[in-house]
Amino acid sequence: MNQPDNEKVYELNKECSLEDHRPCMLTTAVGMAADISEQEGLTLSPQLQYIMETQRLTDSGVRSALREWVNTIPESQKEVAAELLSIVENG
């Protein structure tokens, strides 16, 4: 997965910090996408699978993974997916 050289890499975890809420927001978005995929009986998109396997994420990686994921889910979940992507993109 390509990322800008100076981009911060976060660990995928459930702990949130008041100083930097971004990792928690990204982790929540990835977790919700994974949950929706599971509920729909779908395999994770390759980029989401990569994040889950490596337990590492970046802003650009999560945005890219969510954009890819949106194309794999049923129409009934597209509104939720668009909201997740909007949250990640607009912080």
Rosetta silent file (secondary structure, phi, psi, omega in degrees, C-alpha in Angstrom):
SEQUENCE: MNQPDNEKVYELNKECSLEDHRPCMLTTAVGMAADISEQEGLTLSPQLQYIMETQRLTDSGVRSALREWVNTIPESQKEVAAELLSIVENG
SCORE:     score description
SCORE:     0.000 S_00000001
   1 L     0.000  125.808 -179.654    0.000    0.000    0.000 S_00000001
   2 L   -81.002  144.847  177.450    1.504    3.328   -1.036 S_00000001
   3 L  -150.004  151.731  175.974    1.594    6.204    1.377 S_00000001
   4 L   -59.082  146.514 -176.528    3.263    9.607    1.489 S_00000001
   5 L   -58.265  -34.633 -175.213    6.725    9.465    3.066 S_00000001
   6 L   -96.943   10.573 -177.452    5.843   11.784    5.934 S_00000001
   7 L   -76.278  137.797  179.989    2.480   10.233    6.762 S_00000001
   8 L   -72.619  136.044  177.741    1.964    9.054   10.322 S_00000001
   9 L  -104.754  128.721 -179.813    1.453    5.312   10.765 S_00000001
  10 E  -109.669  154.387  172.366   -0.939    4.230   13.525 S_00000001
  11 E   -87.626  142.343  177.778   -1.432    0.891   15.186 S_00000001
  12 L   -78.657  108.057  178.189   -4.874   -0.631   14.851 S_00000001
  13 L  -152.422  171.902 -175.356   -6.211   -0.675   18.410 S_00000001
  14 L  -100.394    2.914 -179.585   -9.233    0.254   20.435 S_00000001
  15 L   -86.410  133.694 -179.314   -7.561    2.664   22.833 S_00000001
  16 L  -111.482  148.085 -179.234   -8.347    6.333   22.313 S_00000001
  17 L  -121.547  139.791  176.884   -6.274    9.293   23.351 S_00000001
  18 L   -68.462  -29.780 -178.607   -7.462   12.829   24.068 S_00000001
  19 L   -70.606  -37.045 -178.088   -4.264   14.204   22.559 S_00000001
  20 L  -142.947   98.137 -177.814   -4.742   12.488   19.204 S_00000001
  21 L   -82.831   -8.892 -175.026   -8.190   11.103   18.397 S_00000001
  22 H   -57.719  -47.629 -179.695   -7.291   10.295   14.770 S_00000001
  23 H   -58.500  -37.222  179.476   -6.123    6.694   15.368 S_00000001
  24 H   -66.649  -42.059  179.104   -9.373    5.920   17.197 S_00000001
  25 H   -62.855  -44.495 -179.910  -11.435    7.435   14.388 S_00000001
  26 H   -65.844  -42.879  179.210   -9.555    5.443   11.741 S_00000001
  27 H   -62.205  -41.397  178.840   -9.772    2.231   13.765 S_00000001
  28 H   -62.718  -44.112  179.871  -13.517    2.731   14.239 S_00000001
  29 H   -62.357  -44.484  178.889  -14.051    3.255   10.498 S_00000001
  30 H   -63.738  -43.560  179.602  -12.064    0.123    9.627 S_00000001
  31 H   -62.867  -40.968  179.187  -13.911   -1.875   12.284 S_00000001
  32 H   -66.705  -40.075  177.853  -17.310   -0.732   11.065 S_00000001
  33 H   -62.968  -42.633  178.490  -16.413   -1.610    7.468 S_00000001
  34 H   -64.054  -41.752  178.701  -15.257   -5.053    8.587 S_00000001
  35 H   -63.123  -44.282  179.848  -18.462   -5.552   10.615 S_00000001
  36 H   -63.461  -43.218  178.133  -20.683   -4.553    7.695 S_00000001
  37 H   -59.165  -44.382  179.622  -18.792   -6.888    5.373 S_00000001
  38 H   -63.174  -44.871  179.577  -19.218   -9.733    7.859 S_00000001
  39 H   -60.139  -34.670 -178.579  -22.941   -8.999    8.300 S_00000001
  40 L   -87.586   -1.917 -179.918  -23.388   -9.073    4.526 S_00000001
  41 L    72.281   28.636 -178.299  -21.380  -12.293    4.192 S_00000001
  42 L  -104.431  149.980  171.811  -18.686  -10.587    2.117 S_00000001
  43 L   -77.905  153.899  178.265  -14.948  -11.047    2.218 S_00000001
  44 L   -67.016  147.108  174.320  -12.957   -7.964    3.079 S_00000001
  45 L   -63.787  155.555 -176.959  -11.623   -5.902    0.221 S_00000001
  46 H   -54.021  -40.895 -178.297   -7.870   -6.448   -0.316 S_00000001
  47 H   -71.309  -37.628  175.329   -6.847   -3.143    1.275 S_00000001
  48 H   -66.198  -39.799  177.203   -9.040   -3.660    4.337 S_00000001
  49 H   -60.095  -41.871  178.709   -7.666   -7.183    4.636 S_00000001
  50 H   -60.383  -45.653  178.781   -4.129   -5.747    4.490 S_00000001
  51 H   -61.020  -44.957 -179.603   -4.913   -3.304    7.319 S_00000001
  52 H   -63.903  -38.895 -178.788   -6.414   -6.078    9.440 S_00000001
  53 H   -71.711  -42.278 -176.746   -3.436   -8.382    8.845 S_00000001
  54 H   -84.842  -19.158 -177.181   -0.712   -5.798    9.488 S_00000001
  55 L    60.710   26.461  179.135   -2.623   -3.998   12.287 S_00000001
  56 E  -128.626  143.554  179.346   -1.226   -0.735   10.884 S_00000001
  57 E  -146.138  156.426  175.689   -3.055    2.111    9.261 S_00000001
  58 L  -132.666  163.275  177.328   -2.564    5.561    7.776 S_00000001
  59 H   -57.094  -51.031 -176.959   -5.015    8.255    6.763 S_00000001
  60 H   -66.355  -35.859  179.207   -4.433    7.681    3.057 S_00000001
  61 H   -65.565  -41.446  179.292   -4.513    3.903    3.458 S_00000001
  62 H   -69.312  -42.898  177.581   -7.853    3.950    5.263 S_00000001
  63 H   -58.346  -46.828 -179.488   -9.359    6.397    2.753 S_00000001
  64 H   -63.744  -42.662 -179.738   -8.205    4.227   -0.127 S_00000001
  65 H   -64.114  -40.646  179.865   -9.423    1.041    1.564 S_00000001
  66 H   -68.644  -38.553  176.998  -12.855    2.526    2.247 S_00000001
  67 H   -61.727  -42.425  177.972  -13.197    3.747   -1.351 S_00000001
  68 H   -64.579  -44.006 -177.204  -12.346    0.245   -2.560 S_00000001
  69 H   -61.922  -39.813 -179.109  -14.701   -1.328   -0.008 S_00000001
  70 H   -54.972  -32.571 -179.191  -17.662    0.847   -1.062 S_00000001
  71 L   -76.462   -6.714 -176.385  -17.576   -0.870   -4.453 S_00000001
  72 L  -108.140   -6.836 -174.014  -17.988   -4.307   -2.871 S_00000001
  73 L  -101.541  159.122  179.372  -20.992   -3.757   -0.627 S_00000001
  74 L   -66.023  157.141  179.675  -24.722   -3.906   -1.384 S_00000001
  75 H   -54.756  -34.830 -178.035  -26.631   -0.750   -2.267 S_00000001
  76 H   -62.998  -18.825 -178.574  -28.417   -0.930    1.092 S_00000001
  77 H  -104.982   -2.761 -174.550  -25.112   -0.197    2.882 S_00000001
  78 H   -62.743  -36.410 -179.564  -23.827    2.567    0.565 S_00000001
  79 H   -65.091  -44.040  177.345  -25.227    5.421    2.672 S_00000001
  80 H   -62.451  -43.150  179.856  -23.452    4.172    5.806 S_00000001
  81 H   -62.206  -41.522  178.861  -20.272    3.659    3.787 S_00000001
  82 H   -63.235  -38.256  178.056  -20.455    7.203    2.390 S_00000001
  83 H   -66.551  -42.281  177.201  -20.803    8.568    5.935 S_00000001
  84 H   -60.023  -46.976 -179.836  -17.787    6.573    7.124 S_00000001
  85 H   -62.538  -40.266  178.693  -15.710    7.840    4.227 S_00000001
  86 H   -62.528  -42.144  178.693  -16.859   11.406    4.878 S_00000001
  87 H   -62.287  -44.374 -178.869  -15.859   11.170    8.534 S_00000001
  88 H   -67.146  -42.068 -177.504  -12.414    9.852    7.639 S_00000001
  89 H   -71.637  -33.203 -174.681  -11.879   12.438    4.896 S_00000001
  90 H  -104.039   -7.161  175.279  -13.138   15.418    6.913 S_00000001
  91 L    57.098    0.000    0.000  -11.961   14.309   10.337 S_00000001
